[in-house]
PDB file of C-alpha atoms and ligand atoms in Angstrom:
ATOM      1  CA  GLY A 384       7.026 -86.994 -53.519  1.00 37.00           C
ATOM      2  CA  GLU A 385       7.602 -86.020 -57.129  1.00 41.00           C
ATOM      3  CA  GLY A 386       4.065 -87.082 -57.989  1.00 40.00           C
ATOM      4  CA  GLY A 387       2.701 -83.926 -56.408  1.00 41.00           C
ATOM      5  CA  ALA A 388       4.878 -81.754 -58.548  1.00 40.00           C
ATOM      6  CA  ALA A 389       2.894 -82.200 -61.729  1.00 40.00           C
ATOM      7  CA  ARG A 390      -0.353 -81.444 -60.015  1.00 43.00           C
ATOM      8  CA  VAL A 391       0.785 -78.222 -58.387  1.00 45.00           C
ATOM      9  CA  HIS A 392       2.827 -77.268 -61.364  1.00 47.00           C
ATOM     10  CA  ALA A 393       0.648 -74.611 -62.954  1.00 48.00           C
ATOM     11  CA  VAL A 394      -0.908 -73.302 -59.755  1.00 50.00           C
ATOM     12  CA  PRO A 395       0.338 -69.893 -58.611  1.00 53.00           C
ATOM     13  CA  VAL A 396       2.099 -70.340 -55.358  1.00 54.00           C
ATOM     14  CA  ARG A 397      -0.167 -68.202 -53.226  1.00 53.00           C
ATOM     15  CA  GLU A 398      -3.289 -70.129 -54.083  1.00 52.00           C
ATOM     16  CA  TRP A 399      -1.414 -73.302 -53.801  1.00 52.00           C
ATOM     17  CA  VAL A 400      -0.229 -72.482 -50.306  1.00 53.00           C
ATOM     18  CA  ALA A 401      -3.682 -71.174 -49.391  1.00 53.00           C
ATOM     19  CA  GLU A 402      -5.093 -74.536 -50.382  1.00 49.00           C
ATOM     20  CA  GLY A 403      -4.209 -75.590 -46.923  1.00 49.00           C
ATOM     21  CA  ARG A 404      -0.788 -76.854 -47.676  1.00 49.00           C
ATOM     22  CA  GLY A 405       0.497 -73.826 -45.799  1.00 50.00           C
ATOM     23  CA  LYS A 406      -0.633 -75.466 -42.625  1.00 49.00           C
ATOM     24  CA  LYS A 407       1.802 -78.256 -43.113  1.00 62.00           C
ATOM     25  CA  ASN A 408       5.067 -78.082 -41.308  1.00 80.00           C
ATOM     26  CA  PRO A 409       7.776 -75.980 -42.949  1.00 82.00           C
ATOM     27  CA  GLU A 410       9.688 -79.025 -44.034  1.00 83.00           C
ATOM     28  CA  ASP A 411       6.789 -80.461 -46.025  1.00 85.00           C
ATOM     29  CA  LEU A 412       6.193 -77.112 -47.614  1.00 88.00           C
ATOM     30  CA  ALA A 413       9.867 -76.813 -48.461  1.00 90.00           C
ATOM     31  CA  ILE A 414       9.663 -80.148 -50.253  1.00 89.00           C
ATOM     32  CA  LEU A 415       6.605 -79.050 -52.194  1.00 90.00           C
ATOM     33  CA  TYR A 416       8.439 -75.940 -53.362  1.00 93.00           C
ATOM     34  CA  SER A 417      11.452 -77.983 -54.257  1.00 93.00           C
ATOM     35  CA  ASN A 418       9.352 -80.437 -56.266  1.00 92.00           C
ATOM     36  CA  ARG A 419       7.668 -77.639 -58.111  1.00 94.00           C
ATOM     37  CA  ALA A 420      11.092 -76.144 -58.772  1.00 94.00           C
ATOM     38  CA  ALA A 421      12.042 -79.462 -60.369  1.00 93.00           C
ATOM     39  CA  SER A 422       9.098 -79.333 -62.723  1.00 92.00           C
ATOM     40  CA  TYR A 423       9.848 -75.714 -63.627  1.00 92.00           C
ATOM     41  CA  LEU A 424      13.379 -76.758 -64.360  1.00 92.00           C
ATOM     42  CA  LYS A 425      12.188 -79.565 -66.581  1.00 89.00           C
ATOM     43  CA  ASP A 426      10.094 -77.092 -68.524  1.00 87.00           C
ATOM     44  CA  GLY A 427      13.024 -74.745 -68.894  1.00 91.00           C
ATOM     45  CA  ASN A 428      11.407 -72.117 -66.713  1.00 94.00           C
ATOM     46  CA  CYS A 429      14.601 -71.342 -64.875  1.00 96.00           C
ATOM     47  CA  ALA A 430      13.607 -68.053 -63.264  1.00 96.00           C
ATOM     48  CA  GLU A 431      10.587 -69.660 -61.576  1.00 96.00           C
ATOM     49  CA  CYS A 432      12.735 -72.586 -60.586  1.00 97.00           C
ATOM     50  CA  VAL A 433      15.148 -70.237 -58.810  1.00 98.00           C
ATOM     51  CA  LYS A 434      12.288 -68.547 -56.987  1.00 97.00           C
ATOM     52  CA  ASP A 435      10.845 -71.811 -55.750  1.00 96.00           C
ATOM     53  CA  CYS A 436      14.248 -73.041 -54.686  1.00 97.00           C
ATOM     54  CA  ASN A 437      14.681 -69.837 -52.721  1.00 97.00           C
ATOM     55  CA  MET A 438      11.359 -70.384 -50.989  1.00 95.00           C
ATOM     56  CA  SER A 439      12.291 -73.946 -50.294  1.00 95.00           C
ATOM     57  CA  LEU A 440      15.723 -73.032 -48.972  1.00 96.00           C
ATOM     58  CA  ASP A 441      14.273 -70.346 -46.715  1.00 94.00           C
ATOM     59  CA  LEU A 442      12.111 -73.001 -45.115  1.00 90.00           C
ATOM     60  CA  LEU A 443      14.680 -75.747 -45.139  1.00 90.00           C
ATOM     61  CA  PRO A 444      18.180 -74.305 -45.400  1.00 91.00           C
ATOM     62  CA  PHE A 445      20.841 -76.311 -47.230  1.00 92.00           C
ATOM     63  CA  ASN A 446      18.423 -78.823 -48.650  1.00 92.00           C
ATOM     64  CA  VAL A 447      20.536 -80.609 -51.215  1.00 92.00           C
ATOM     65  CA  LYS A 448      17.861 -81.144 -53.834  1.00 94.00           C
ATOM     66  CA  SER A 449      16.899 -77.489 -53.787  1.00 96.00           C
ATOM     67  CA  LEU A 450      20.536 -76.435 -53.992  1.00 97.00           C
ATOM     68  CA  LEU A 451      21.160 -78.695 -56.976  1.00 97.00           C
ATOM     69  CA  ARG A 452      17.989 -77.587 -58.739  1.00 97.00           C
ATOM     70  CA  ARG A 453      18.860 -73.964 -58.237  1.00 98.00           C
ATOM     71  CA  ALA A 454      22.396 -74.635 -59.429  1.00 97.00           C
ATOM     72  CA  SER A 455      21.062 -76.216 -62.618  1.00 96.00           C
ATOM     73  CA  ALA A 456      18.736 -73.299 -63.181  1.00 96.00           C
ATOM     74  CA  TYR A 457      21.540 -70.793 -62.639  1.00 97.00           C
ATOM     75  CA  GLU A 458      23.740 -72.772 -64.966  1.00 95.00           C
ATOM     76  CA  ALA A 459      21.076 -72.725 -67.673  1.00 94.00           C
ATOM     77  CA  LEU A 460      20.741 -68.976 -67.122  1.00 95.00           C
ATOM     78  CA  GLU A 461      24.523 -68.720 -67.528  1.00 94.00           C
ATOM     79  CA  ARG A 462      24.851 -67.341 -64.030  1.00 96.00           C
ATOM     80  CA  TYR A 463      27.862 -69.501 -63.457  1.00 96.00           C
ATOM     81  CA  ARG A 464      29.129 -67.848 -60.283  1.00 97.00           C
ATOM     82  CA  HIS A 465      25.853 -68.480 -58.492  1.00 98.00           C
ATOM     83  CA  ALA A 466      25.720 -71.999 -59.867  1.00 98.00           C
ATOM     84  CA  TYR A 467      29.229 -72.611 -58.598  1.00 97.00           C
ATOM     85  CA  VAL A 468      28.317 -71.420 -55.122  1.00 97.00           C
ATOM     86  CA  ASP A 469      25.293 -73.729 -54.979  1.00 98.00           C
ATOM     87  CA  TYR A 470      27.221 -76.748 -56.214  1.00 96.00           C
ATOM     88  CA  LYS A 471      29.943 -76.068 -53.658  1.00 95.00           C
ATOM     89  CA  THR A 472      27.407 -75.618 -50.888  1.00 95.00           C
ATOM     90  CA  ALA A 473      25.770 -78.917 -51.780  1.00 94.00           C
ATOM     91  CA  LEU A 474      29.180 -80.590 -51.587  1.00 89.00           C
ATOM     92  CA  GLN A 475      29.640 -79.287 -48.064  1.00 89.00           C
ATOM     93  CA  VAL A 476      26.459 -81.061 -47.065  1.00 87.00           C
ATOM     94  CA  ASP A 477      27.457 -84.237 -48.841  1.00 84.00           C
ATOM     95  CA  SER A 478      30.795 -84.567 -50.553  1.00 80.00           C
ATOM     96  CA  ASN A 479      29.679 -87.625 -52.506  1.00 80.00           C
ATOM     97  CA  ILE A 480      27.209 -86.020 -54.871  1.00 84.00           C
ATOM     98  CA  VAL A 481      28.400 -86.668 -58.389  1.00 85.00           C
ATOM     99  CA  ALA A 482      26.150 -84.042 -59.944  1.00 89.00           C
ATOM    100  CA  ALA A 483      27.684 -81.436 -57.658  1.00 92.00           C
ATOM    101  CA  HIS A 484      31.230 -82.511 -58.472  1.00 90.00           C
ATOM    102  CA  ASP A 485      30.499 -82.454 -62.173  1.00 91.00           C
ATOM    103  CA  GLY A 486      28.772 -79.094 -61.844  1.00 93.00           C
ATOM    104  CA  THR A 487      31.679 -77.636 -59.889  1.00 94.00           C
ATOM    105  CA  ASN A 488      34.064 -78.805 -62.593  1.00 92.00           C
ATOM    106  CA  ARG A 489      31.950 -77.347 -65.380  1.00 93.00           C
ATOM    107  CA  MET A 490      31.617 -74.032 -63.579  1.00 95.00           C
ATOM    108  CA  THR A 491      35.320 -73.889 -62.790  1.00 94.00           C
ATOM    109  CA  LYS A 492      36.033 -74.318 -66.453  1.00 92.00           C
ATOM    110  CA  ALA A 493      33.454 -71.794 -67.622  1.00 94.00           C
ATOM    111  CA  LEU A 494      34.522 -69.220 -65.053  1.00 95.00           C
ATOM    112  CA  THR A 495      38.203 -69.665 -65.800  1.00 93.00           C
ATOM    113  CA  GLU A 496      37.430 -68.992 -69.424  1.00 92.00           C
ATOM    114  CA  ALA A 497      35.254 -65.993 -68.614  1.00 92.00           C
ATOM    115  CA  ASP A 498      37.167 -64.358 -65.772  1.00 91.00           C
ATOM    116  CA  GLY A 499      40.706 -65.666 -66.118  1.00 90.00           C
ATOM    117  CA  PRO A 500      42.844 -67.220 -63.388  1.00 87.00           C
ATOM    118  CA  SER A 501      41.531 -64.938 -60.642  1.00 91.00           C
ATOM    119  CA  TRP A 502      37.915 -65.964 -61.226  1.00 93.00           C
ATOM    120  CA  ARG A 503      37.484 -66.953 -57.594  1.00 92.00           C
ATOM    121  CA  GLU A 504      37.812 -63.332 -56.520  1.00 91.00           C
ATOM    122  CA  LYS A 505      34.583 -62.500 -58.290  1.00 92.00           C
ATOM    123  CA  LEU A 506      32.504 -65.156 -56.583  1.00 94.00           C
ATOM    124  CA  PRO A 507      29.731 -64.304 -54.172  1.00 94.00           C
ATOM    125  CA  PRO A 508      30.505 -65.656 -50.701  1.00 92.00           C
ATOM    126  CA  ILE A 509      30.038 -69.394 -50.304  1.00 92.00           C
ATOM    127  CA  PRO A 510      27.930 -70.076 -47.231  1.00 91.00           C
ATOM    128  CA  THR A 511      29.407 -72.299 -44.573  1.00 88.00           C
ATOM    129  CA  VAL A 512      27.166 -75.211 -43.764  1.00 87.00           C
ATOM    130  CA  PRO A 513      27.096 -75.678 -39.979  1.00 83.00           C
ATOM    131  CA  LEU A 514      28.217 -79.078 -38.777  1.00 78.00           C
ATOM    132  CA  SER A 515      24.877 -79.781 -37.121  1.00 77.00           C
ATOM    133  CA  VAL A 516      23.074 -79.233 -40.411  1.00 76.00           C
ATOM    134  CA  ARG A 517      25.571 -81.336 -42.251  1.00 72.00           C
ATOM    135  CA  GLU A 518      25.072 -84.294 -39.963  1.00 69.00           C
ATOM    136  CA  LYS A 519      21.330 -84.054 -40.006  1.00 69.00           C
ATOM    137  CA  LEU A 520      21.045 -83.654 -43.759  1.00 61.00           C
ATOM    138  CA  THR A 521      23.576 -86.315 -44.625  1.00 57.00           C
ATOM    139  CA  GLN A 522      21.428 -88.877 -42.889  1.00 57.00           C
ATOM    140  CA  LYS A 523      18.356 -87.706 -44.709  1.00 53.00           C
ATOM    141  CA  THR A 524      19.793 -87.370 -48.170  1.00 47.00           C
ATOM    142  CA  SER A 525      21.499 -90.722 -48.026  1.00 47.00           C
ATOM    143  CA  VAL A 526      18.194 -92.203 -49.144  1.00 43.00           C
ATOM    144  CA  ALA A 527      17.742 -89.654 -51.927  1.00 41.00           C
ATOM    145  CA  ASN A 528      19.191 -91.863 -54.590  1.00 36.00           C
ATOM    146  CA  ASP A 529      18.575 -89.531 -57.479  1.00 37.00           C
ATOM    147  CA  VAL A 530      21.166 -87.066 -56.261  1.00 36.00           C
ATOM    148  CA  GLN A 531      23.269 -89.329 -54.167  1.00 33.00           C
ATOM    149  CA  GLN A 532      26.174 -91.206 -55.597  1.00 36.00           C
ATOM    150  CA  LYS A 533      29.787 -91.713 -54.864  1.00 34.00           C
ATOM    151  CA  SER A 534      32.270 -88.991 -55.692  1.00 38.00           C
ATOM    152  CA  THR A 535      33.484 -88.816 -59.266  1.00 38.00           C
ATOM    153  CA  ASP A 536      36.792 -90.490 -58.656  1.00 38.00           C
ATOM    154  CA  GLN A 537      35.481 -93.238 -56.509  1.00 39.00           C
ATOM    155  CA  GLN A 538      32.592 -93.646 -58.820  1.00 40.00           C
ATOM    156  CA  THR A 539      34.645 -94.463 -61.870  1.00 41.00           C
ATOM    157  CA  SER A 540      36.842 -96.883 -59.992  1.00 41.00           C
ATOM    158  CA  SER A 541      34.119 -98.657 -58.081  1.00 40.00           C
ATOM    159  CA  ARG A 542      32.026 -98.878 -61.202  1.00 41.00           C
ATOM    160  CA  ALA A 543      34.915-100.366 -63.059  1.00 41.00           C
ATOM    161  CA  ALA A 544      35.595-102.764 -60.216  1.00 41.00           C
ATOM    162  CA  ASN A 545      32.121-104.239 -59.967  1.00 43.00           C
ATOM    163  CA  GLN A 546      31.359-103.629 -63.526  1.00 51.00           C
ATOM    164  CA  LYS A 547      28.250-104.507 -65.378  1.00 61.00           C
ATOM    165  CA  ALA A 548      29.046-104.420 -69.065  1.00 71.00           C
ATOM    166  CA  PRO A 549      28.014-101.057 -70.530  1.00 79.00           C
ATOM    167  CA  SER A 550      25.255-101.170 -73.116  1.00 82.00           C
ATOM    168  CA  GLY A 551      26.043-101.071 -76.813  1.00 84.00           C
ATOM    169  CA  GLU A 552      24.673 -97.561 -76.922  1.00 88.00           C
ATOM    170  CA  ASP A 553      26.983 -96.449 -74.132  1.00 90.00           C
ATOM    171  CA  VAL A 554      29.982 -98.073 -75.754  1.00 90.00           C
ATOM    172  CA  LYS A 555      29.241 -96.177 -78.954  1.00 91.00           C
ATOM    173  CA  LYS A 556      28.853 -92.857 -77.180  1.00 94.00           C
ATOM    174  CA  ALA A 557      31.999 -93.488 -75.165  1.00 94.00           C
ATOM    175  CA  GLN A 558      33.947 -94.268 -78.306  1.00 94.00           C
ATOM    176  CA  ALA A 559      32.778 -91.103 -80.055  1.00 96.00           C
ATOM    177  CA  LEU A 560      33.689 -88.970 -77.030  1.00 97.00           C
ATOM    178  CA  LYS A 561      37.063 -90.629 -76.757  1.00 96.00           C
ATOM    179  CA  GLU A 562      37.773 -89.866 -80.393  1.00 95.00           C
ATOM    180  CA  GLU A 563      36.856 -86.243 -79.798  1.00 96.00           C
ATOM    181  CA  GLY A 564      39.299 -86.303 -76.900  1.00 96.00           C
ATOM    182  CA  ASN A 565      42.012 -87.799 -79.092  1.00 94.00           C
ATOM    183  CA  ALA A 566      41.486 -85.102 -81.707  1.00 94.00           C
ATOM    184  CA  LEU A 567      41.828 -82.427 -79.004  1.00 95.00           C
ATOM    185  CA  VAL A 568      45.065 -83.986 -77.785  1.00 93.00           C
ATOM    186  CA  LYS A 569      46.452 -83.717 -81.301  1.00 90.00           C
ATOM    187  CA  LYS A 570      45.660 -80.018 -81.216  1.00 92.00           C
ATOM    188  CA  GLY A 571      47.363 -79.695 -77.842  1.00 93.00           C
ATOM    189  CA  GLU A 572      44.086 -78.898 -76.062  1.00 95.00           C
ATOM    190  CA  HIS A 573      44.632 -81.151 -73.108  1.00 96.00           C
ATOM    191  CA  ARG A 574      42.146 -79.623 -70.736  1.00 96.00           C
ATOM    192  CA  LYS A 575      39.336 -79.930 -73.218  1.00 97.00           C
ATOM    193  CA  ALA A 576      40.434 -83.454 -73.966  1.00 97.00           C
ATOM    194  CA  ILE A 577      40.201 -84.306 -70.263  1.00 97.00           C
ATOM    195  CA  GLU A 578      36.559 -83.215 -70.322  1.00 97.00           C
ATOM    196  CA  LYS A 579      35.834 -85.462 -73.265  1.00 97.00           C
ATOM    197  CA  TYR A 580      37.574 -88.446 -71.766  1.00 97.00           C
ATOM    198  CA  SER A 581      35.726 -87.894 -68.506  1.00 97.00           C
ATOM    199  CA  GLN A 582      32.420 -87.862 -70.349  1.00 96.00           C
ATOM    200  CA  SER A 583      33.460 -90.933 -72.248  1.00 96.00           C
ATOM    201  CA  LEU A 584      34.275 -92.782 -69.031  1.00 96.00           C
ATOM    202  CA  LYS A 585      30.823 -92.097 -67.706  1.00 94.00           C
ATOM    203  CA  HIS A 586      29.427 -94.107 -70.571  1.00 94.00           C
ATOM    204  CA  ASN A 587      32.085 -96.761 -70.467  1.00 92.00           C
ATOM    205  CA  PRO A 588      34.415 -96.958 -67.489  1.00 92.00           C
ATOM    206  CA  THR A 589      35.934-100.222 -68.722  1.00 88.00           C
ATOM    207  CA  GLU A 590      37.945 -98.749 -71.565  1.00 91.00           C
ATOM    208  CA  VAL A 591      41.580 -98.881 -70.473  1.00 92.00           C
ATOM    209  CA  THR A 592      42.916 -96.610 -73.195  1.00 94.00           C
ATOM    210  CA  THR A 593      40.580 -93.802 -72.154  1.00 96.00           C
ATOM    211  CA  PHE A 594      42.223 -93.853 -68.739  1.00 97.00           C
ATOM    212  CA  THR A 595      45.738 -93.965 -70.129  1.00 96.00           C
ATOM    213  CA  ASN A 596      44.923 -91.181 -72.598  1.00 96.00           C
ATOM    214  CA  ARG A 597      43.461 -89.034 -69.867  1.00 97.00           C
ATOM    215  CA  ALA A 598      46.517 -89.763 -67.723  1.00 97.00           C
ATOM    216  CA  LEU A 599      48.670 -88.351 -70.505  1.00 96.00           C
ATOM    217  CA  CYS A 600      46.568 -85.187 -70.497  1.00 96.00           C
ATOM    218  CA  TYR A 601      46.811 -84.872 -66.736  1.00 97.00           C
ATOM    219  CA  LEU A 602      50.583 -85.122 -67.036  1.00 96.00           C
ATOM    220  CA  SER A 603      50.614 -82.343 -69.547  1.00 95.00           C
ATOM    221  CA  VAL A 604      48.526 -80.034 -67.354  1.00 96.00           C
ATOM    222  CA  LYS A 605      50.641 -81.004 -64.338  1.00 95.00           C
ATOM    223  CA  GLN A 606      47.824 -82.710 -62.428  1.00 96.00           C
ATOM    224  CA  TYR A 607      50.104 -85.507 -61.409  1.00 96.00           C
ATOM    225  CA  GLN A 608      47.942 -87.006 -58.696  1.00 96.00           C
ATOM    226  CA  ASP A 609      45.119 -87.362 -61.176  1.00 97.00           C
ATOM    227  CA  ALA A 610      47.511 -88.954 -63.638  1.00 97.00           C
ATOM    228  CA  VAL A 611      48.527 -91.486 -60.992  1.00 97.00           C
ATOM    229  CA  LYS A 612      44.888 -92.317 -60.303  1.00 96.00           C
ATOM    230  CA  ASP A 613      44.080 -92.905 -63.940  1.00 97.00           C
ATOM    231  CA  CYS A 614      47.090 -95.145 -64.380  1.00 97.00           C
ATOM    232  CA  GLU A 615      46.106 -97.103 -61.296  1.00 95.00           C
ATOM    233  CA  GLN A 616      42.679 -97.580 -62.736  1.00 93.00           C
ATOM    234  CA  ALA A 617      44.108 -98.752 -66.037  1.00 93.00           C
ATOM    235  CA  LEU A 618      46.448-101.164 -64.252  1.00 91.00           C
ATOM    236  CA  ARG A 619      43.596-102.584 -62.242  1.00 88.00           C
ATOM    237  CA  MET A 620      42.065-103.655 -65.539  1.00 85.00           C
ATOM    238  CA  ASP A 621      45.304-104.508 -67.311  1.00 86.00           C
ATOM    239  CA  GLN A 622      48.241-105.297 -65.064  1.00 82.00           C
ATOM    240  CA  VAL A 623      50.817-105.258 -67.825  1.00 84.00           C
ATOM    241  CA  ASN A 624      49.790-102.024 -69.451  1.00 89.00           C
ATOM    242  CA  ILE A 625      53.022-100.406 -70.560  1.00 93.00           C
ATOM    243  CA  LYS A 626      51.624 -96.937 -71.054  1.00 94.00           C
ATOM    244  CA  ALA A 627      50.013 -96.915 -67.633  1.00 96.00           C
ATOM    245  CA  LEU A 628      53.247 -97.992 -65.969  1.00 96.00           C
ATOM    246  CA  TYR A 629      55.305 -95.464 -67.866  1.00 96.00           C
ATOM    247  CA  ARG A 630      52.915 -92.580 -67.300  1.00 97.00           C
ATOM    248  CA  ARG A 631      52.566 -93.377 -63.648  1.00 97.00           C
ATOM    249  CA  ALA A 632      56.356 -93.443 -63.392  1.00 97.00           C
ATOM    250  CA  LEU A 633      56.466 -89.971 -64.946  1.00 96.00           C
ATOM    251  CA  ALA A 634      53.833 -88.701 -62.529  1.00 97.00           C
ATOM    252  CA  HIS A 635      55.645 -90.210 -59.548  1.00 97.00           C
ATOM    253  CA  LYS A 636      58.855 -88.597 -60.684  1.00 96.00           C
ATOM    254  CA  GLU A 637      57.184 -85.171 -60.771  1.00 95.00           C
ATOM    255  CA  LEU A 638      55.638 -85.820 -57.369  1.00 95.00           C
ATOM    256  CA  LYS A 639      59.118 -86.727 -56.085  1.00 94.00           C
ATOM    257  CA  ASN A 640      57.969 -90.239 -55.238  1.00 94.00           C
ATOM    258  CA  LEU A 641      61.214 -91.571 -56.564  1.00 95.00           C
ATOM    259  CA  LYS A 642      60.925 -95.062 -55.187  1.00 94.00           C
ATOM    260  CA  ALA A 643      57.468 -95.498 -56.701  1.00 96.00           C
ATOM    261  CA  CYS A 644      58.816 -94.140 -59.954  1.00 96.00           C
ATOM    262  CA  VAL A 645      61.668 -96.660 -60.036  1.00 96.00           C
ATOM    263  CA  ASP A 646      59.332 -99.503 -59.054  1.00 95.00           C
ATOM    264  CA  ASP A 647      57.059 -98.717 -61.982  1.00 96.00           C
ATOM    265  CA  LEU A 648      59.955 -98.564 -64.398  1.00 96.00           C
ATOM    266  CA  ASN A 649      61.321-101.869 -63.147  1.00 94.00           C
ATOM    267  CA  ALA A 650      57.905-103.469 -63.490  1.00 92.00           C
ATOM    268  CA  LEU A 651      57.695-102.110 -67.007  1.00 92.00           C
ATOM    269  CA  LEU A 652      61.155-103.399 -67.889  1.00 91.00           C
ATOM    270  CA  GLN A 653      60.197-106.853 -66.667  1.00 86.00           C
ATOM    271  CA  ILE A 654      57.498-106.851 -69.293  1.00 84.00           C
ATOM    272  CA  GLU A 655      59.479-105.056 -71.970  1.00 85.00           C
ATOM    273  CA  PRO A 656      63.189-105.203 -71.108  1.00 86.00           C
ATOM    274  CA  LYS A 657      64.275-103.049 -74.026  1.00 86.00           C
ATOM    275  CA  ASN A 658      61.762-100.282 -73.653  1.00 89.00           C
ATOM    276  CA  VAL A 659      63.878 -97.263 -74.579  1.00 89.00           C
ATOM    277  CA  ALA A 660      61.754 -94.611 -72.878  1.00 91.00           C
ATOM    278  CA  ALA A 661      61.733 -96.522 -69.611  1.00 93.00           C
ATOM    279  CA  LEU A 662      65.475 -97.152 -69.699  1.00 94.00           C
ATOM    280  CA  LYS A 663      66.086 -93.501 -70.350  1.00 92.00           C
ATOM    281  CA  LEU A 664      63.784 -92.313 -67.584  1.00 95.00           C
ATOM    282  CA  LEU A 665      65.343 -94.751 -65.162  1.00 95.00           C
ATOM    283  CA  GLN A 666      68.721 -93.135 -65.812  1.00 93.00           C
ATOM    284  CA  GLU A 667      67.298 -89.708 -65.097  1.00 91.00           C
ATOM    285  CA  VAL A 668      65.943 -90.622 -61.680  1.00 91.00           C
ATOM    286  CA  PRO A 669      68.316 -89.552 -58.909  1.00 80.00           C
ATOM    287  CA  LYS A 670      69.632 -92.736 -57.334  1.00 73.00           C
ATOM    288  CA  ASN A 671      70.551 -91.620 -53.861  1.00 55.00           C
ATOM    289  CA  LYS A 672      67.057 -91.193 -52.491  1.00 46.00           C
TER     290      LYS A 672
HETATM  291  C1  LIG B1077      17.330 -66.245 -54.556  1.00 77.62           C
HETATM  292  O1  LIG B1077      18.296 -66.322 -53.519  1.00 77.62           O
HETATM  293  C2  LIG B1077      19.574 -65.865 -53.903  1.00 77.62           C
HETATM  294  C3  LIG B1077      20.545 -66.223 -52.792  1.00 77.62           C
HETATM  295  O2  LIG B1077      20.020 -65.950 -51.527  1.00 77.62           O
HETATM  296  C4  LIG B1077      19.514 -64.385 -54.225  1.00 77.62           C
HETATM  297  O3  LIG B1077      20.784 -63.921 -54.604  1.00 77.62           O
HETATM  298  C5  LIG B1077      18.530 -64.186 -55.363  1.00 77.62           C
HETATM  299  O4  LIG B1077      18.368 -62.821 -55.630  1.00 77.62           O
HETATM  300  C6  LIG B1077      17.171 -64.815 -55.043  1.00 77.62           C
HETATM  301  N1  LIG B1077      16.382 -64.777 -56.274  1.00 77.62           N
HETATM  302  C7  LIG B1077      15.071 -64.655 -56.287  1.00 77.62           C
HETATM  303  C8  LIG B1077      14.442 -64.627 -57.629  1.00 77.62           C
HETATM  304  O5  LIG B1077      14.406 -64.574 -55.287  1.00 77.62           O
END
């Protein structure tokens, strides 16, 4: 377990293996390397972390912890393409790892900024995880709670659904991040605002306006499905939320879900019969479909 990591931490790997640990089966040794990689990472020794992850992954290919540790190290070293590949590989093994989703999103953003829209062309190849490995490792990692959580989307909604109240500290952080998001919206920087709102929701997934604000941003960057999801989440918490209904109607319209669009507008008009924006949008929706 992690307890061993501190002890082996400073020991050069050859001596450490020669200690007799080398006689262990490859899997145990892989875990030792991975644990030591974790402690290197904690100390900010990213190059050594990468090396140990490599050793670990040679012995136990596609081990999720090693992949995530190496991804973090690469990220800290600003080797974003390699980090991206590791995060994506980890997601092939288990698509529910939040850290890997978040990492993929961060890397996508960083690489888009660095390399432009064709950033994917510059990536090293992403290994394909064989199905047999996937099945075997999914069973194993399902007990590894430190890396294992639901996917980002599900996470926010299920958290909100069986919500424990966020701590005062979290509420404060969430509020500050939301305000940063709001300021970015005013500057027209919707993508950056989405990041802020997403961070905010991690601290406090019960804040309806963060969802409706993020939905607005998703509309403006044409991620309509994501806009729908955020509105749904807001409506789960507040059934008569006008903004959520209106924004979801807009998203449905763009997605050509015209019936859903009209249903949302009618629901909105039941709550606020004179809502001008809703009346106007309702007129714009083609009627014959
Ligand atoms: C670790 O492995 C990666 C991927 O196989 C390789 O690109 C990299 O050069 C290796 N790094 C070290 C320090 O061994």
